[in-house]
Short mmCIF file of C-alpha atoms and ligand atoms in Angstrom, two decimals:
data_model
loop_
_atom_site.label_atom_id
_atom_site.label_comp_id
_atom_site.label_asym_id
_atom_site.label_seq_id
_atom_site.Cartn_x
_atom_site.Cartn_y
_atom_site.Cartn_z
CA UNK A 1154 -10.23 -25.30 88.56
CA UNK A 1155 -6.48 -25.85 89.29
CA UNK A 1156 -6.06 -22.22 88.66
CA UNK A 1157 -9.20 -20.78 89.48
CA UNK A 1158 -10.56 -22.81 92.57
CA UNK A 1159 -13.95 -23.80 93.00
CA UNK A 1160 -16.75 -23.00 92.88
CA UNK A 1161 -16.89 -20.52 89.87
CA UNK A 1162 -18.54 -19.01 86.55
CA UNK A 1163 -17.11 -19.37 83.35
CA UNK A 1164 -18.59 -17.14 80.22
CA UNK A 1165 -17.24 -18.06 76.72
CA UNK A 1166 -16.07 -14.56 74.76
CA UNK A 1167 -17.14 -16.01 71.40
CA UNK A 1168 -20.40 -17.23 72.22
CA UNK A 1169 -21.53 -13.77 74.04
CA UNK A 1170 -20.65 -12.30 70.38
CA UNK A 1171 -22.01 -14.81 68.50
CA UNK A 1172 -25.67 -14.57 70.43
CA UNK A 1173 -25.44 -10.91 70.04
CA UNK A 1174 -24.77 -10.67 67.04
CA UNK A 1175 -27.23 -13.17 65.68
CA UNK A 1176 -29.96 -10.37 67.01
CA UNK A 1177 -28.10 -7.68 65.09
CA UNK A 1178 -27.97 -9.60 62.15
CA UNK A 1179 -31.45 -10.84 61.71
CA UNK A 1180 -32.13 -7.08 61.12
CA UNK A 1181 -30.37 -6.63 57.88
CA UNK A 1182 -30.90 -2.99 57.14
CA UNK A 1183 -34.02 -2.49 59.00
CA UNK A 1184 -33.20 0.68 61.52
CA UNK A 1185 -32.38 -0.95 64.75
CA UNK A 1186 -30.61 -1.20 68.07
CA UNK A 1187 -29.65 -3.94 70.39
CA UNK A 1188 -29.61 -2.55 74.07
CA UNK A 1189 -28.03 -5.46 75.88
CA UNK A 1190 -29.83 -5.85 79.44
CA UNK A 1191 -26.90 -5.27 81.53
CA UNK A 1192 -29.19 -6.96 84.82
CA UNK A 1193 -28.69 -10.48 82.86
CA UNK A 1194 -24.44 -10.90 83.50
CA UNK A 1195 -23.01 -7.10 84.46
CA UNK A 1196 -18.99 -8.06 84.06
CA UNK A 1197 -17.17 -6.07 82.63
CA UNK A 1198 -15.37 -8.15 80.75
CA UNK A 1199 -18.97 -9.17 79.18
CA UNK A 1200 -19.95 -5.36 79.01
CA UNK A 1201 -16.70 -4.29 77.33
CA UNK A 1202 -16.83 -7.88 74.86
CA UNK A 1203 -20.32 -6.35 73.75
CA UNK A 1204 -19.34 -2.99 73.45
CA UNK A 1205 -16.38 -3.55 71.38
CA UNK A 1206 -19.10 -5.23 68.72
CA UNK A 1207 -21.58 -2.38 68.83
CA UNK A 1208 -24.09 -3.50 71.34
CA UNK A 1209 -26.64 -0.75 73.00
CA UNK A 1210 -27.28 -1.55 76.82
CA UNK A 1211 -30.52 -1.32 78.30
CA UNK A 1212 -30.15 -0.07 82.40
CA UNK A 1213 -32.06 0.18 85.36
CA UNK A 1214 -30.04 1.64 87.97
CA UNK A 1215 -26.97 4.43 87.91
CA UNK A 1216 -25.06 0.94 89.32
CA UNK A 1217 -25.34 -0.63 85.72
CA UNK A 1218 -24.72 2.59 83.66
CA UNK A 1219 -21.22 2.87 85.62
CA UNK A 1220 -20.51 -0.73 84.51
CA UNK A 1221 -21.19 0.18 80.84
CA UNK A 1222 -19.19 3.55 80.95
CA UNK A 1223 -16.52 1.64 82.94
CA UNK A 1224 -16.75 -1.05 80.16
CA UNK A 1225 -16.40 1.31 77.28
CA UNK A 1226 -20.08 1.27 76.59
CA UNK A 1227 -21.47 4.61 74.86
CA UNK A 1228 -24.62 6.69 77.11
CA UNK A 1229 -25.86 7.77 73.86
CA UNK A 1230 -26.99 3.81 73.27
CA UNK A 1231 -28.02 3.19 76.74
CA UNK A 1232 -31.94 2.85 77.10
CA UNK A 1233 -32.80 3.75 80.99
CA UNK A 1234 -35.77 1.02 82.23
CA UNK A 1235 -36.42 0.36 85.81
CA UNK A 1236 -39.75 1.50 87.87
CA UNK A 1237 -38.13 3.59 90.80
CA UNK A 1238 -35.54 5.83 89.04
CA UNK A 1239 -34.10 8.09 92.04
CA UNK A 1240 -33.37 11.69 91.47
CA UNK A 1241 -30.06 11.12 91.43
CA UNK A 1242 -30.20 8.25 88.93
CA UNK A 1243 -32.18 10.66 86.37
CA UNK A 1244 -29.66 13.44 87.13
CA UNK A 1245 -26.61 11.40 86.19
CA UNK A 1246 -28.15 9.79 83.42
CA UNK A 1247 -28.79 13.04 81.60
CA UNK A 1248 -25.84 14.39 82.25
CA UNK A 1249 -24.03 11.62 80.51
CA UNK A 1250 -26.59 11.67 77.97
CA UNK A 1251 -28.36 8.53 77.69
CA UNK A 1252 -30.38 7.79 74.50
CA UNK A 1253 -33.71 7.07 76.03
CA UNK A 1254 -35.33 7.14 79.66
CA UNK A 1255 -38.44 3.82 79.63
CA UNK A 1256 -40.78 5.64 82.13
CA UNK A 1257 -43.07 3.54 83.89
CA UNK A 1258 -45.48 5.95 85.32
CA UNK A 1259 -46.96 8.93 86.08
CA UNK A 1260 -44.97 10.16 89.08
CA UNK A 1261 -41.70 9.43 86.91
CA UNK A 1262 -42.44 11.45 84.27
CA UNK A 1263 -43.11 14.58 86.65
CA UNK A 1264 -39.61 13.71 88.44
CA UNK A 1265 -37.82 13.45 84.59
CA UNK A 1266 -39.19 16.63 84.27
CA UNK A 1267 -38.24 18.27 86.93
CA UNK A 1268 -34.62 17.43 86.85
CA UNK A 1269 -34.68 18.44 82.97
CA UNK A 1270 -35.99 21.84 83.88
CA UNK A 1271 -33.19 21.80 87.01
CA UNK A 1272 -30.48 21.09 84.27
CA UNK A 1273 -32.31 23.23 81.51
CA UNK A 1274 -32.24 20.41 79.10
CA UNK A 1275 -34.47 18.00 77.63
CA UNK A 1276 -34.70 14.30 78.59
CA UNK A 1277 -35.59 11.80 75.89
CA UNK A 1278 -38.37 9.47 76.98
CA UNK A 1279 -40.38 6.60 75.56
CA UNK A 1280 -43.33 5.43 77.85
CA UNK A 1281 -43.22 1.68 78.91
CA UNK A 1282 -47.10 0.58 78.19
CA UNK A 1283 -48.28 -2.74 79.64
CA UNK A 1284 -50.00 -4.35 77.15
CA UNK A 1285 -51.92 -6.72 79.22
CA UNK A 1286 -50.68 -9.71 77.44
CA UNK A 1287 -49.56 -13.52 79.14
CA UNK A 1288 -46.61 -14.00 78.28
CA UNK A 1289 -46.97 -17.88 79.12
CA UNK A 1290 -44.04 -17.92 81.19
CA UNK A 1291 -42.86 -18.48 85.18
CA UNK A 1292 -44.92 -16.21 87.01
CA UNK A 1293 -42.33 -14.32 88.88
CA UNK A 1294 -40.89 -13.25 85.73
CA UNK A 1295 -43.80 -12.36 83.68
CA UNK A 1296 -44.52 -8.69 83.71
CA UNK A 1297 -46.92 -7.56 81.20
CA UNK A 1298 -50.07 -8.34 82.62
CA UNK A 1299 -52.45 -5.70 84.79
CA UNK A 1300 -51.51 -7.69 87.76
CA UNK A 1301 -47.81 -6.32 87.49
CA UNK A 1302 -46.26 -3.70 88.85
CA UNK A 1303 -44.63 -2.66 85.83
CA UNK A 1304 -45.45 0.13 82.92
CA UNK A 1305 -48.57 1.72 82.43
CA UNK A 1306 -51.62 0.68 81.34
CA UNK A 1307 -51.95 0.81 78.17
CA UNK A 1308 -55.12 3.00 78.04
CA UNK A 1309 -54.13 5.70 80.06
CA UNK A 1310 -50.83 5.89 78.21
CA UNK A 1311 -52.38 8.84 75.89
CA UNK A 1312 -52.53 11.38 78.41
CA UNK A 1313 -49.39 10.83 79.37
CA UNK A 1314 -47.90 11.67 76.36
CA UNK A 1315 -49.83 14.06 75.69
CA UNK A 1316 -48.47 15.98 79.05
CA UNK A 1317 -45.30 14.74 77.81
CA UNK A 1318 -45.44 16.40 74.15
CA UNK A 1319 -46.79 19.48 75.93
CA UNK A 1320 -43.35 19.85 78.03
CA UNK A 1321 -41.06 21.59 76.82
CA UNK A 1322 -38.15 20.04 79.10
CA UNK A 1323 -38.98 16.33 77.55
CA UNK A 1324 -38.68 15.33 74.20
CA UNK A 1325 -41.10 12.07 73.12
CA UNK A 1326 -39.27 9.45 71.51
CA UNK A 1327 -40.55 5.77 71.59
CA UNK A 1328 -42.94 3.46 73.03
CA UNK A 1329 -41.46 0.82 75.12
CA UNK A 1330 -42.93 -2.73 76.40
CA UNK A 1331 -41.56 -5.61 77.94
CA UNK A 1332 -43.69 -8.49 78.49
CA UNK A 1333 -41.72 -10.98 80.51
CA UNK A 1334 -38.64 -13.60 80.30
CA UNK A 1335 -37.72 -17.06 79.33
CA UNK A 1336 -40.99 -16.51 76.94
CA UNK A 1337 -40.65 -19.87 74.18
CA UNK A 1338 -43.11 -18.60 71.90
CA UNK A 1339 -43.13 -15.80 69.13
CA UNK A 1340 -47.26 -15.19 69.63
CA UNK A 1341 -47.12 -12.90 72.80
CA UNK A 1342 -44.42 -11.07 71.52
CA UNK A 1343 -47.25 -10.03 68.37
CA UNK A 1344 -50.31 -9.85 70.59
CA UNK A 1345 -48.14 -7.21 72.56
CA UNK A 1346 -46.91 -5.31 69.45
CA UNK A 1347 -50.27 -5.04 67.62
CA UNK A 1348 -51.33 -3.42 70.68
CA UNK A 1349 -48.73 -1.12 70.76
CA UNK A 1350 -49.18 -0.33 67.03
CA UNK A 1351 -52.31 0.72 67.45
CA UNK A 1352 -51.61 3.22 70.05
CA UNK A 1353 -48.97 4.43 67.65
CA UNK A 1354 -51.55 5.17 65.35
CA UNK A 1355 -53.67 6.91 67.73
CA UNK A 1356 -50.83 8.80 68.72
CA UNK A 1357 -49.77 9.42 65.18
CA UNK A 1358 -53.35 11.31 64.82
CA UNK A 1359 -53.03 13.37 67.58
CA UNK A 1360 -49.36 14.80 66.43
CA UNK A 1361 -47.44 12.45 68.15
CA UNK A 1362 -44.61 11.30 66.52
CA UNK A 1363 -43.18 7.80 68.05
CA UNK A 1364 -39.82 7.66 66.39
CA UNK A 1365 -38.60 4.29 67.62
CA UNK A 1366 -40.61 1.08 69.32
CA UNK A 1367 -38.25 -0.98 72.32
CA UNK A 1368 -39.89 -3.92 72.33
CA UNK A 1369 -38.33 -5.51 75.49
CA UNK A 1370 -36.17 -8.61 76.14
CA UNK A 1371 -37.65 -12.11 77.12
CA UNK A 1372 -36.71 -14.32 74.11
CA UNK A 1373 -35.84 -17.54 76.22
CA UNK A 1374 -33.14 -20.22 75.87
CA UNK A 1375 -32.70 -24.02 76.08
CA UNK A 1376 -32.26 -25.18 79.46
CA UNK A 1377 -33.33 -28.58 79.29
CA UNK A 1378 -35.23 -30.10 76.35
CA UNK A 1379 -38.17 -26.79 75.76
CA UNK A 1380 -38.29 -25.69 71.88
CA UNK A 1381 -37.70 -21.63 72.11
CA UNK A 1382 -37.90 -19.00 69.06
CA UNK A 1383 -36.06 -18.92 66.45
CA UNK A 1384 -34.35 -15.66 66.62
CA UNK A 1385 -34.53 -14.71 62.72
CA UNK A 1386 -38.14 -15.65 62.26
CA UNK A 1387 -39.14 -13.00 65.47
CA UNK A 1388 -37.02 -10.17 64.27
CA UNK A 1389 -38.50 -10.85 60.78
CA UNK A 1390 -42.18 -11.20 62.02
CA UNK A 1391 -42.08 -8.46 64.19
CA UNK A 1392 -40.06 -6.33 60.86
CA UNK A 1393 -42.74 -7.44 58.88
CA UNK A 1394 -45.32 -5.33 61.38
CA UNK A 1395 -43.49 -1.96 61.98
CA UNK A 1396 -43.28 -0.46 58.38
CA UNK A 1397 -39.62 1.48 58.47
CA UNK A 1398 -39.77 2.83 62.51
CA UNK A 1399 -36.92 1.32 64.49
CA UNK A 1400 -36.95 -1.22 66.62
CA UNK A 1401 -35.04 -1.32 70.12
CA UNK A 1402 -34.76 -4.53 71.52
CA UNK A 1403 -33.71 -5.21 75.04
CA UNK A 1404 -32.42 -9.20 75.42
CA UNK A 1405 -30.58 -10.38 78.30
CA UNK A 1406 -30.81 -14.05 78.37
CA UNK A 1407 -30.39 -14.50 75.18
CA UNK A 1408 -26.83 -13.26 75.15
CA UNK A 1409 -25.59 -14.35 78.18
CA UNK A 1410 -27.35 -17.50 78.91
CA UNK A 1411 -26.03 -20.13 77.18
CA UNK A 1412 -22.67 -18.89 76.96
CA UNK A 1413 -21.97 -19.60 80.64
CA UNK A 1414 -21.42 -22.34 83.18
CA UNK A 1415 -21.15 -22.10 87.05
CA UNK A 1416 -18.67 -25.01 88.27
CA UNK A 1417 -18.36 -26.87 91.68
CA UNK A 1418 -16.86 -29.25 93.43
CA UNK A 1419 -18.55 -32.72 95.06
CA UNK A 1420 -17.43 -32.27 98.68
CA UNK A 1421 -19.36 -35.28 100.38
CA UNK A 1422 -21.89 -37.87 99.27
CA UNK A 1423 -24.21 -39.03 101.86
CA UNK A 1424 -27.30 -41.81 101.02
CA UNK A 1425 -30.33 -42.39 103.19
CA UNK A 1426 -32.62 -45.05 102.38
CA UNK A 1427 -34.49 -42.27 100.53
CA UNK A 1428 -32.22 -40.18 98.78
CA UNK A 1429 -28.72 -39.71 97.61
CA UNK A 1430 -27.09 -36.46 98.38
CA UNK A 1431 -24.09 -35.30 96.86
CA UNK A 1432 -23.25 -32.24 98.93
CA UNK A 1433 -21.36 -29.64 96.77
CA UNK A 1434 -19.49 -26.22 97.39
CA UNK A 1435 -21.73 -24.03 95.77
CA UNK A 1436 -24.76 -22.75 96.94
CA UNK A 1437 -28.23 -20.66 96.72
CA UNK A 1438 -26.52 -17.65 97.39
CA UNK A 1439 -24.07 -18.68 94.32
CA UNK A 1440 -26.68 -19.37 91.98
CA UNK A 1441 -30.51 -19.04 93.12
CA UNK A 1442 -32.39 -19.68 90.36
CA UNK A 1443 -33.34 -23.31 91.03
CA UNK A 1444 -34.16 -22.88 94.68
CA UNK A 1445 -36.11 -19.15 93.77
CA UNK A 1446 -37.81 -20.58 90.31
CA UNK A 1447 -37.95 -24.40 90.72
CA UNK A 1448 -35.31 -23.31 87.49
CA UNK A 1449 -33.98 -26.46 85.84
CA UNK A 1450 -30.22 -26.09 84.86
CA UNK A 1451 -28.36 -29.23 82.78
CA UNK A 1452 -25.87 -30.81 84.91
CA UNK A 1453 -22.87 -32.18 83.51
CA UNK A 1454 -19.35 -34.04 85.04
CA UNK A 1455 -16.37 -31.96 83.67
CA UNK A 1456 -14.69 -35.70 83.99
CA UNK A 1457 -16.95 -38.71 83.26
CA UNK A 1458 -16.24 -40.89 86.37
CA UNK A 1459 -16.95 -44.81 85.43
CA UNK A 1460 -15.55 -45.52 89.10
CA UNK A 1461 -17.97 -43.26 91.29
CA UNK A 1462 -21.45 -43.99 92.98
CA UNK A 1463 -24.14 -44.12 90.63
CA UNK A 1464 -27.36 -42.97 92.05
CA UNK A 1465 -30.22 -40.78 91.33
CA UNK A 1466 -28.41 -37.80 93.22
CA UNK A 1467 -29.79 -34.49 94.84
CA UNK A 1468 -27.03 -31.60 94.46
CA UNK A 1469 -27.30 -29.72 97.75
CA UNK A 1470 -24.95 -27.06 99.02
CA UNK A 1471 -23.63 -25.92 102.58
CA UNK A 1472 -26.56 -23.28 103.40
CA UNK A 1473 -28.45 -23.84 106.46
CA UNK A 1474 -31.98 -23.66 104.28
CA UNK A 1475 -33.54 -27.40 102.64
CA UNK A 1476 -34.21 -24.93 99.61
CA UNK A 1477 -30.83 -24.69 98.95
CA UNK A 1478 -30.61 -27.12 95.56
CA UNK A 1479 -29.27 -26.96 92.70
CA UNK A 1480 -30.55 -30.01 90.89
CA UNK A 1481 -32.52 -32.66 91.80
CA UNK A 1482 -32.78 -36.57 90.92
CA UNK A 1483 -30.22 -36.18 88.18
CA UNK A 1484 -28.58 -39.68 87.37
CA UNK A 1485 -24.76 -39.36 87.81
CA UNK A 1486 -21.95 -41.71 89.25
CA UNK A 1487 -20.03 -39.71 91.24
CA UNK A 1488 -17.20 -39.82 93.70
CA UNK A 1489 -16.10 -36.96 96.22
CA UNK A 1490 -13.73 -34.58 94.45
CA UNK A 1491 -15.37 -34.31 91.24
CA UNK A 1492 -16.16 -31.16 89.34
CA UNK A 1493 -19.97 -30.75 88.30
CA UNK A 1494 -20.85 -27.94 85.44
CA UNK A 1495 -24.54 -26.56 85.81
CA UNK A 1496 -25.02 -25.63 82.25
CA UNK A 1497 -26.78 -22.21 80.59
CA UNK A 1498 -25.82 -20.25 84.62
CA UNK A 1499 -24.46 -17.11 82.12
CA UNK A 1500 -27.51 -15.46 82.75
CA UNK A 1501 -29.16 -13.79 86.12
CA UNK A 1502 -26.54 -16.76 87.65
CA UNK A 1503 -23.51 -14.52 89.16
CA UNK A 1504 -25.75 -11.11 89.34
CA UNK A 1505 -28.63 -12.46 92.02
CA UNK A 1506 -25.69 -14.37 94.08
CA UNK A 1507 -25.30 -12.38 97.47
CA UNK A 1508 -22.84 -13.11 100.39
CA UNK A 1509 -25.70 -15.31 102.78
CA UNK A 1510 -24.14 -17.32 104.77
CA UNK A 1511 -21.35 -14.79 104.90
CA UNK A 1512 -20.12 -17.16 101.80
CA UNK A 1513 -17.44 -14.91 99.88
CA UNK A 1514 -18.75 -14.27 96.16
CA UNK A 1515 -17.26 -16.94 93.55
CA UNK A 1516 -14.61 -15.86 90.90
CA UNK A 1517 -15.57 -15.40 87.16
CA UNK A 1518 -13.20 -16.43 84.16
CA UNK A 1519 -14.08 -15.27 80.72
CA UNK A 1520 -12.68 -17.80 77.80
CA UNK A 1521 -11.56 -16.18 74.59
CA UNK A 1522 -10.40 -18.59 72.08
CA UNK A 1523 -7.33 -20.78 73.42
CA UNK A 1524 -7.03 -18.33 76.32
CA UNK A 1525 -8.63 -17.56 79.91
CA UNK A 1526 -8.80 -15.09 81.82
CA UNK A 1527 -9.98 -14.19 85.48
CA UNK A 1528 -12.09 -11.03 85.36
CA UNK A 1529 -13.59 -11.20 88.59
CA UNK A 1530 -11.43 -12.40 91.60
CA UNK A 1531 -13.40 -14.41 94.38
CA UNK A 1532 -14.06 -12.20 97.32
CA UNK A 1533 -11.72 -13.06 100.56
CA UNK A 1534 -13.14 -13.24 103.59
CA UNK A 1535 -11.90 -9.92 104.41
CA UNK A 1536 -14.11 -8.75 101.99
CA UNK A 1537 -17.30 -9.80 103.55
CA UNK A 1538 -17.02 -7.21 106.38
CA UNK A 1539 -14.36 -4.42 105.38
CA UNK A 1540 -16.97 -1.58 105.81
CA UNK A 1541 -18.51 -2.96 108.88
CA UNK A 1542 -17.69 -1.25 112.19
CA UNK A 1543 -18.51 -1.97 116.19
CA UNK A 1544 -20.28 0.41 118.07
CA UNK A 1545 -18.41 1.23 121.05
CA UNK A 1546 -19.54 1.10 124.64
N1 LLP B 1913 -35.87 -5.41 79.70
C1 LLP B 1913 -36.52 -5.28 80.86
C2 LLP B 1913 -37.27 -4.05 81.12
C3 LLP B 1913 -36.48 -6.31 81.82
O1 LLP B 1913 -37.14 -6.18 82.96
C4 LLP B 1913 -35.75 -7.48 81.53
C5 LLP B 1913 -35.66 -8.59 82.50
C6 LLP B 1913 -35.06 -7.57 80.30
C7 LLP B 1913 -35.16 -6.51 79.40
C8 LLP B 1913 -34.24 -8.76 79.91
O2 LLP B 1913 -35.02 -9.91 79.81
P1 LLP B 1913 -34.39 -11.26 79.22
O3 LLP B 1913 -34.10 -11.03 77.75
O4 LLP B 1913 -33.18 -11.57 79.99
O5 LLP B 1913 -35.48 -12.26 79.42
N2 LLP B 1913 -33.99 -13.41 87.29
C9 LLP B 1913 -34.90 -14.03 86.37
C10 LLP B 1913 -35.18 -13.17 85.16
C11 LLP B 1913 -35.69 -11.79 85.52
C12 LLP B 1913 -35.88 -10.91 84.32
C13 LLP B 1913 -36.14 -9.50 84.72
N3 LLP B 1913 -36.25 -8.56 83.64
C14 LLP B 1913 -34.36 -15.41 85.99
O6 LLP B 1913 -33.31 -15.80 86.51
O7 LLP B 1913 -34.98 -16.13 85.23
#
């Protein structure tokens, strides 16, 4: 913090790898890929740290497949998801040549085609089904139910690619499906895939040849004291299901999550008769996921402080909202001055923060063995309005 100020995120190099490659690994020689989602942390000094050990990236705008070619990432193992692909996202993305376009419905596949024909070339595409399974999970992030806006249900995928196979400017791949995130449990990962296997078959009969099944991200992390999967046992389950196709897997989370912190600083403490708030320098806009998903994140001293206050303490930051938390009742004895580390922030921590409040973004510092490194400065404030103007008159 000496170096770096406060408040900021802090990603550990080996841990990123290690995550990764515990996915890769749990393959053995089973035909795979592992398409990091590049939504989850999009630094690239993360990008380039999985690139360098083989990782895939799955996308969803042209934003994120700049990072990964900026990162040294490879098109040719970028998947494309997303449901509102522009025209000029699909044109750049075949032009660098990514490995697979996840379209999520109708009117997309007519616009993929189009710009195919436009560049005389054939775009790869897999069709993201919904299989209409609960994922179990927080529902703002759970996405493969018929209630979502995502994919396409699963019974009217046929036609689809059918009119796909029948084009001659779009080449059928896979079958893609992504059920939801922070998902503890193996079960609707299998409900979902013998869905999809079955429409495989169907599609099988009918002369369509699937050549590779993404089966999405969502394999969830420990954030407080929740059991999650055991990484080798769903890779091997879901192995055990697909005979020799290959299997495209899309986690985020997972490789991110645990292997970051976000730190900040205790700037006042103030008790009411109620409640004891320590008031600290980050914020919502720094990390939103407790005030957007109730989200629990571990909170930890960097120092233990035997002197401070101890009280059941609310962690509140300077944003003129009363949802702006990031922890509540969390027994701590503190004093002002003292660094806090909110635990497991690696993941969808510095990519949702924004600038409200006209707060400057936080720095990021990426730890790789006995070194550190910055690899994201904080913003200054003449950051926050550079490419504003006045009107005049
Ligand atoms: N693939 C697709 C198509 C996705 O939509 C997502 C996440 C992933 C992969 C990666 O999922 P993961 O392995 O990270 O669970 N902001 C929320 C999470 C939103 C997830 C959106 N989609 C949070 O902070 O919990």
């Amino acid at each position: 913090m000496a170096v770096y100020g406060s408040p900021l995120y802090v990603y550990s190099r080996h841990d990123i790898e290690r995550n990764w490659l515990e996915f890769d690994q749990a393959f053995g020689q089973h035909p795979h890929l592992v398409c990091y989602a590049v939504k989850a942390n999009s630094n690239l000094a993360v990008l380039n740290t999985l690139a360098k050990i083989g990782s895939g990236f799955d996308i969803v705008s042209q934003g994120e497949l700049e990072r990964v070619l900026a990162a040294g990432g490879q098109a040719n193992r970028c998947v494309f998801s997303g449901v509102a692909k522009t025209k000029q996202e699909i044109k750049r993305a075949l032009e660098v040549g990514v490995r697979c376009f996840n379209v999520e419905s109708a009117s997309e596949l007519d616009r993929i085609e189009a710009i195919a024909k436009s560049l005389n070339t054939q775009a790869p595409i897999s069709i993201r089904v919904n299989p209409n399974v609960d994922a179990k999970t927080h529902p703002y992030i759970s996405t493969g139910l018929k209630e979502n806006k995502f994919g396409v249900d699963i019974d009217d995928a046929m036609d689809l690619y059918q009119r796909a196979q029948d084009s001659e400017y779009l080449n059928v791949q896979g079958l893609d499906c992504h059920i939801g995130s922070q998902i503890t449990e193996v079960s609707p990962f299998l409900d979902a895939l013998d869905k999809v296997l079955t429409l495989v078959e169907q599609l099988n009969k009918n002369g369509i040849e699937i050549t590779h099944l993404d089966l999405g991200g969502g394999v969830g992390i420990v954030y407080d004291d929740e059991r999650t999967i055991d990484i080798k046992a769903y890779v091997e389950a879901m192995i055990a299901k697909v005979g020799n196709i290959e299997i495209i897997l899309e986690p985020g989370r997972a490789v991110v999550g645990n292997a970051g912190i976000f730190i900040t600083k205790v700037e006042f403490l103030k008790q009411n008769s109620e409640h004891s708030f320590a008031i600290i320098d980050g914020a919502m806009n720094d990390l939103l996921r407790p005030s957007f998903y109730n989200a629990y994140h571990q909170v930890l001293p960097v120092n233990e402080n035997s002197n401070g206050i101890q009280a059941s303490w609310d962690l509140v930051g300077p944003i003129c909202e009363t949802g702006d938390f990031l922890a509540k009742d969390r027994d701590l004895s503190l004093s002002q001055g003292d660094y806090l580390a909110l635990m497991s922030a690696g993941a969808y921590g510095f990519t949702m923060s924004s600038n409200y409040n006209s707060r400057p973004r936080v720095a990021e510092v990426m730890v790789d063995g006995d070194q550190h490194h910055l690899v994201r400065e904080r913003e200054t404030i003449q950051d926050l309005f550079y490419n504003e103007s006045i009107i005049n008159g």
